[in-house]
Structure formats: structure tokens, C-alpha cells
Tab-separated table of C-alpha atoms in Angstrom:
chain	number	residue	atom	x	y	z
A	22	PRO	CA	-27.275	-27.862	9.718
A	23	ALA	CA	-26.978	-30.023	12.805
A	24	GLY	CA	-23.395	-30.301	14.026
A	25	ALA	CA	-22.252	-27.336	11.928
A	26	ARG	CA	-19.060	-25.635	13.044
A	27	SER	CA	-18.193	-21.972	12.607
A	28	TYR	CA	-15.574	-19.380	13.493
A	29	THR	CA	-15.673	-15.759	14.596
A	30	PHE	CA	-13.010	-13.196	15.493
A	31	ALA	CA	-12.921	-11.103	18.670
A	32	LEU	CA	-10.487	-9.152	20.793
A	33	SER	CA	-9.145	-10.805	23.942
A	34	GLU	CA	-10.470	-9.624	27.323
A	35	ASP	CA	-7.482	-7.271	27.723
A	36	ALA	CA	-7.943	-6.041	24.099
A	37	GLY	CA	-4.298	-6.903	23.373
A	38	SER	CA	-4.848	-9.822	20.969
A	39	LEU	CA	-7.129	-10.852	18.124
A	40	MET	CA	-8.684	-14.227	18.800
A	41	ALA	CA	-10.075	-16.842	16.420
A	42	VAL	CA	-13.070	-18.398	18.172
A	43	SER	CA	-14.327	-21.897	17.263
A	44	HIS	CA	-18.054	-22.587	17.670
A	45	ALA	CA	-19.960	-25.869	17.718
A	46	PRO	CA	-23.492	-26.667	18.905
A	47	ASP	CA	-22.276	-29.200	21.489
A	48	ALA	CA	-19.445	-27.188	23.131
A	49	PRO	CA	-18.686	-23.709	24.475
A	50	PRO	CA	-16.796	-21.232	22.261
A	51	HIS	CA	-13.067	-21.961	22.087
A	52	PRO	CA	-10.748	-18.924	21.610
A	53	SER	CA	-7.201	-19.151	20.255
A	54	THR	CA	-4.762	-16.269	19.792
A	55	LEU	CA	-4.378	-15.288	16.133
A	56	GLY	CA	-2.165	-12.219	16.532
A	57	PRO	CA	-1.897	-8.731	18.021
A	58	ALA	CA	-4.990	-6.537	18.276
A	59	ASP	CA	-4.015	-4.511	15.180
A	60	THR	CA	-4.084	-7.603	12.954
A	61	GLU	CA	-5.742	-6.833	9.606
A	62	LEU	CA	-7.604	-9.741	8.007
A	63	VAL	CA	-6.767	-9.980	4.284
A	64	ALA	CA	-8.636	-13.217	3.463
A	65	VAL	CA	-10.444	-15.896	5.510
A	66	SER	CA	-11.870	-19.327	4.665
A	67	CYS	CA	-12.849	-22.359	6.715
A	68	ASP	CA	-14.059	-25.923	6.528
A	69	GLN	CA	-15.192	-28.287	9.300
A	70	LYS	CA	-11.562	-28.868	10.381
A	71	ALA	CA	-9.988	-25.399	10.536
A	72	VAL	CA	-10.051	-21.739	9.570
A	73	VAL	CA	-7.192	-20.294	7.508
A	74	VAL	CA	-6.476	-16.574	7.752
A	75	ALA	CA	-4.265	-14.363	5.589
A	76	HIS	CA	-3.357	-11.338	7.701
A	77	ARG	CA	-0.875	-8.546	8.339
A	78	THR	CA	-0.228	-5.907	11.005
A	79	ASP	CA	0.510	-2.183	10.967
A	80	ALA	CA	4.067	-2.881	12.153
A	81	ASP	CA	4.704	-5.628	9.584
A	82	LYS	CA	2.940	-5.233	6.231
A	83	GLN	CA	4.065	-8.724	5.089
A	84	VAL	CA	1.053	-11.002	4.569
A	85	ARG	CA	1.178	-14.127	6.703
A	86	LEU	CA	-1.000	-17.239	6.832
A	87	THR	CA	-2.282	-18.824	10.031
A	88	VAL	CA	-4.323	-22.004	10.425
A	89	CYS	CA	-6.514	-22.458	13.522
A	90	GLY	CA	-7.834	-25.973	14.024
A	91	HIS	CA	-11.374	-26.325	15.305
A	92	ARG	CA	-11.094	-26.161	19.105
A	93	GLY	CA	-7.315	-26.111	18.630
A	94	ARG	CA	-4.451	-23.646	18.586
A	95	CYS	CA	-3.548	-21.189	15.852
A	96	SER	CA	-0.273	-21.980	14.093
A	97	PRO	CA	1.690	-20.220	11.352
A	98	MET	CA	1.201	-21.682	7.869
A	99	PRO	CA	4.195	-21.221	5.545
A	100	LEU	CA	3.395	-19.241	2.392
A	101	PRO	CA	4.304	-20.717	-0.989
A	102	GLN	CA	7.431	-19.392	-2.687
A	103	PHE	CA	7.701	-18.310	-6.302
A	104	ALA	CA	10.078	-20.748	-7.982
A	105	GLY	CA	13.360	-19.110	-8.974
A	106	VAL	CA	12.441	-15.808	-7.311
A	107	GLY	CA	12.017	-16.646	-3.639
A	108	GLY	CA	9.286	-14.025	-3.117
A	109	THR	CA	6.017	-14.675	-1.332
A	110	PRO	CA	2.463	-13.582	-2.222
A	111	GLY	CA	1.263	-10.147	-1.113
A	112	PRO	CA	-2.104	-8.658	-0.101
A	113	ALA	CA	-3.807	-9.288	-3.469
A	114	LEU	CA	-4.083	-13.005	-2.637
A	115	ASP	CA	-7.302	-14.818	-1.821
A	116	LEU	CA	-7.874	-18.277	-0.355
A	117	ALA	CA	-10.408	-21.068	-0.005
A	118	ARG	CA	-10.471	-24.041	2.363
A	119	VAL	CA	-12.014	-27.347	1.212
A	120	ASP	CA	-11.768	-30.752	2.931
A	121	GLY	CA	-8.521	-29.925	4.739
A	122	SER	CA	-6.894	-28.377	1.658
A	123	THR	CA	-6.075	-24.695	1.298
A	124	ILE	CA	-6.211	-23.147	-2.180
A	125	LEU	CA	-4.544	-19.798	-2.793
A	126	SER	CA	-4.978	-17.441	-5.775
A	127	LEU	CA	-2.638	-14.633	-6.700
A	128	PRO	CA	-3.481	-12.098	-9.428
A	129	MET	CA	-0.588	-10.213	-11.047
A	130	ASN	CA	-0.816	-8.078	-14.192
A	131	GLY	CA	-3.926	-9.805	-15.583
A	132	ILE	CA	-2.649	-13.315	-14.835
A	133	VAL	CA	-4.143	-15.325	-11.972
A	134	ARG	CA	-1.973	-18.112	-10.586
A	135	VAL	CA	-3.237	-20.780	-8.174
A	136	THR	CA	-1.502	-23.164	-5.772
A	137	SER	CA	-2.749	-25.488	-3.021
A	138	THR	CA	-1.592	-27.388	0.037
A	139	ARG	CA	-3.008	-30.465	1.733
A	140	ASP	CA	-0.623	-30.353	4.697
A	141	ASP	CA	-1.151	-26.819	6.017
A	142	GLY	CA	1.681	-25.245	4.057
A	143	GLN	CA	4.440	-27.793	4.558
A	144	THR	CA	4.303	-28.418	0.809
A	145	TRP	CA	2.563	-26.445	-1.955
A	146	THR	CA	1.762	-27.475	-5.505
A	147	PRO	CA	3.575	-25.469	-8.200
A	148	PHE	CA	1.757	-22.278	-9.207
A	149	THR	CA	-0.408	-22.856	-12.287
A	150	VAL	CA	-2.059	-20.252	-14.486
A	151	ALA	CA	-5.835	-20.363	-13.944
A	152	TYR	CA	-6.556	-17.255	-16.039
A	153	ASP	CA	-4.582	-15.050	-18.439
A	154	ASP	CA	-6.473	-11.928	-19.493
A	155	ALA	CA	-4.453	-11.629	-22.710
A	156	ALA	CA	-5.928	-14.961	-23.853
A	157	HIS	CA	-9.516	-13.760	-23.381
A	158	ALA	CA	-10.086	-10.749	-25.622
A	159	GLU	CA	-13.807	-11.479	-26.174
A	160	PRO	CA	-15.505	-11.551	-22.743
A	161	ARG	CA	-17.209	-8.202	-22.282
A	162	VAL	CA	-17.758	-8.132	-18.561
A	163	ASP	CA	-17.400	-5.436	-15.907
A	164	ALA	CA	-14.968	-7.459	-13.745
A	165	ARG	CA	-12.856	-9.299	-16.331
A	166	VAL	CA	-10.104	-10.865	-14.250
A	167	PRO	CA	-11.368	-13.515	-11.779
A	168	THR	CA	-9.375	-12.882	-8.593
A	169	ARG	CA	-11.604	-14.094	-5.722
A	170	LEU	CA	-12.074	-17.669	-4.468
A	171	LEU	CA	-15.279	-19.185	-3.085
A	172	ALA	CA	-15.789	-22.778	-1.926
A	173	VAL	CA	-19.283	-24.238	-2.315
A	174	GLY	CA	-19.251	-27.815	-1.115
A	175	LYS	CA	-16.250	-29.421	-2.824
A	176	ARG	CA	-16.373	-27.084	-5.833
A	177	VAL	CA	-14.204	-23.967	-5.863
A	178	PHE	CA	-15.102	-20.878	-7.895
A	179	LEU	CA	-12.674	-18.221	-9.118
A	180	TYR	CA	-14.653	-15.094	-9.955
A	181	GLY	CA	-14.285	-11.419	-10.759
A	182	ALA	CA	-14.830	-9.024	-7.874
A	183	ALA	CA	-17.745	-6.904	-9.142
A	184	VAL	CA	-18.077	-3.788	-6.987
A	185	LYS	CA	-21.601	-2.659	-7.917
A	186	PRO	CA	-24.933	-4.526	-8.052
A	187	GLY	CA	-25.814	-5.670	-11.557
A	188	GLN	CA	-22.212	-5.766	-12.800
A	189	SER	CA	-21.176	-8.825	-14.791
A	190	TYR	CA	-18.075	-10.829	-13.925
A	191	SER	CA	-15.943	-13.729	-15.148
A	192	VAL	CA	-16.312	-17.110	-13.421
A	193	LEU	CA	-14.251	-20.316	-13.513
A	194	SER	CA	-14.744	-23.442	-11.418
A	195	SER	CA	-12.587	-26.304	-10.189
A	196	ASP	CA	-13.628	-29.742	-8.950
A	197	ASP	CA	-10.055	-30.863	-8.192
A	198	LEU	CA	-8.971	-28.386	-5.486
A	199	GLY	CA	-7.679	-25.822	-7.965
A	200	ALA	CA	-5.553	-28.127	-10.121
A	201	SER	CA	-7.637	-27.298	-13.213
A	202	TRP	CA	-10.223	-24.649	-14.064
A	203	ARG	CA	-13.112	-24.491	-16.518
A	204	SER	CA	-16.276	-22.577	-17.214
A	205	PRO	CA	-18.972	-23.656	-14.750
A	206	ASP	CA	-21.264	-24.641	-17.635
A	207	VAL	CA	-21.257	-28.132	-19.148
A	208	ALA	CA	-18.914	-27.433	-22.064
A	209	PRO	CA	-15.276	-26.963	-20.996
A	210	THR	CA	-14.815	-23.425	-22.348
A	211	PRO	CA	-12.124	-21.171	-20.842
A	212	VAL	CA	-14.271	-18.446	-19.288
A	213	ALA	CA	-17.916	-17.635	-18.573
A	214	ALA	CA	-19.614	-14.350	-17.766
A	215	PHE	CA	-22.343	-13.986	-15.134
A	216	LYS	CA	-24.501	-11.064	-14.190
């Protein structure tokens, strides 16, 4: 669409850094340093305001978040902490960016927890359980546990990561930036299966 913004990733001219590059139809590309050249992208999502990247390096396997404003600089985004434990999410996380908010999902042992921030990580909502596999004995799908996030407009989907064409997978949706989840059909049932 007219005025659409986008982001790409490229190495710097000296190949020493990974750059996040902002694109817009009315301006030249704008690069900003994301990290060293060996930065591994774990998850990426963007909206019209910024791109958020979960990443790690060979030297430091700890997942980190960075937010790069459109035509702005890249800045570290603090990760949420697990209450009472002090740990941070690892590489199984996924994220979605919607209207300036970042939503993060973290699957652990068949339970998927979700948190969000509206101020680029300065504060995070408490982790809530979006899906507990033990509570869903009936769905017969190939990818049972919905671990991946996808933003479509202002709706966010949490879905199972099917690895082969034709596999079925669980799907939940949220219209309140991840605060609550439901089946994407009309009736508010806990899980739906798609193929």
C-alpha cells in the first residue's frame, strides 16, 4: 500500500556489523546497527513504528531484544523477568509487534505463557497462560501446542508450528494485544484446529 514501511537486514560495508535497514517510499534506506556480524535472528516482527528483533550471538547465547525505530537507532529492549525466579526467556520465544506494543510468547513443557509491553520493555504485563496442553486432551492435530505469533492487522494469532504441508495445527487469537485468547471462530472455545 501507499506509504508502507518495511525493514530488511544486511551486513555493514565492512562486514563487521548486522544492520537493520528501514525502508519507506518517500526516503532512502536508513541503516542502524543491530549487533555484530554473527548475530543470529531468533524472532522478528514490525509495525509502522519499529521492528523488534530477538537475537543472540555465537559468543553470547543469551537471547536479547532490540527495538529499531523507523529511520531511528536500534536500542536494547529489556526482556521480561519471571516473577520469583529472576530468569529471562530463552530461544524458544516468539514475538509480534502491533500498534507500538510488543507481545512475547514463551512455550515451556506444553504451557505457553504470554506477556506484552507498550513502552518498549520498560514495563511488561505479568505472564499469563494462553495455552496448557494438559487441558486440551481432545484436539487431534499434528502441531498441538501453539507456539508461534503472527499479527494480522490488530489481531494476533498464536498457532502451532506445522513443519510439513497439509499438517493441521492449533490456533488461538487475541484482539486485546495478548491479554486474552480464544478460538478464532465465533464461539469462545479454548482451541481450534486448522489444516
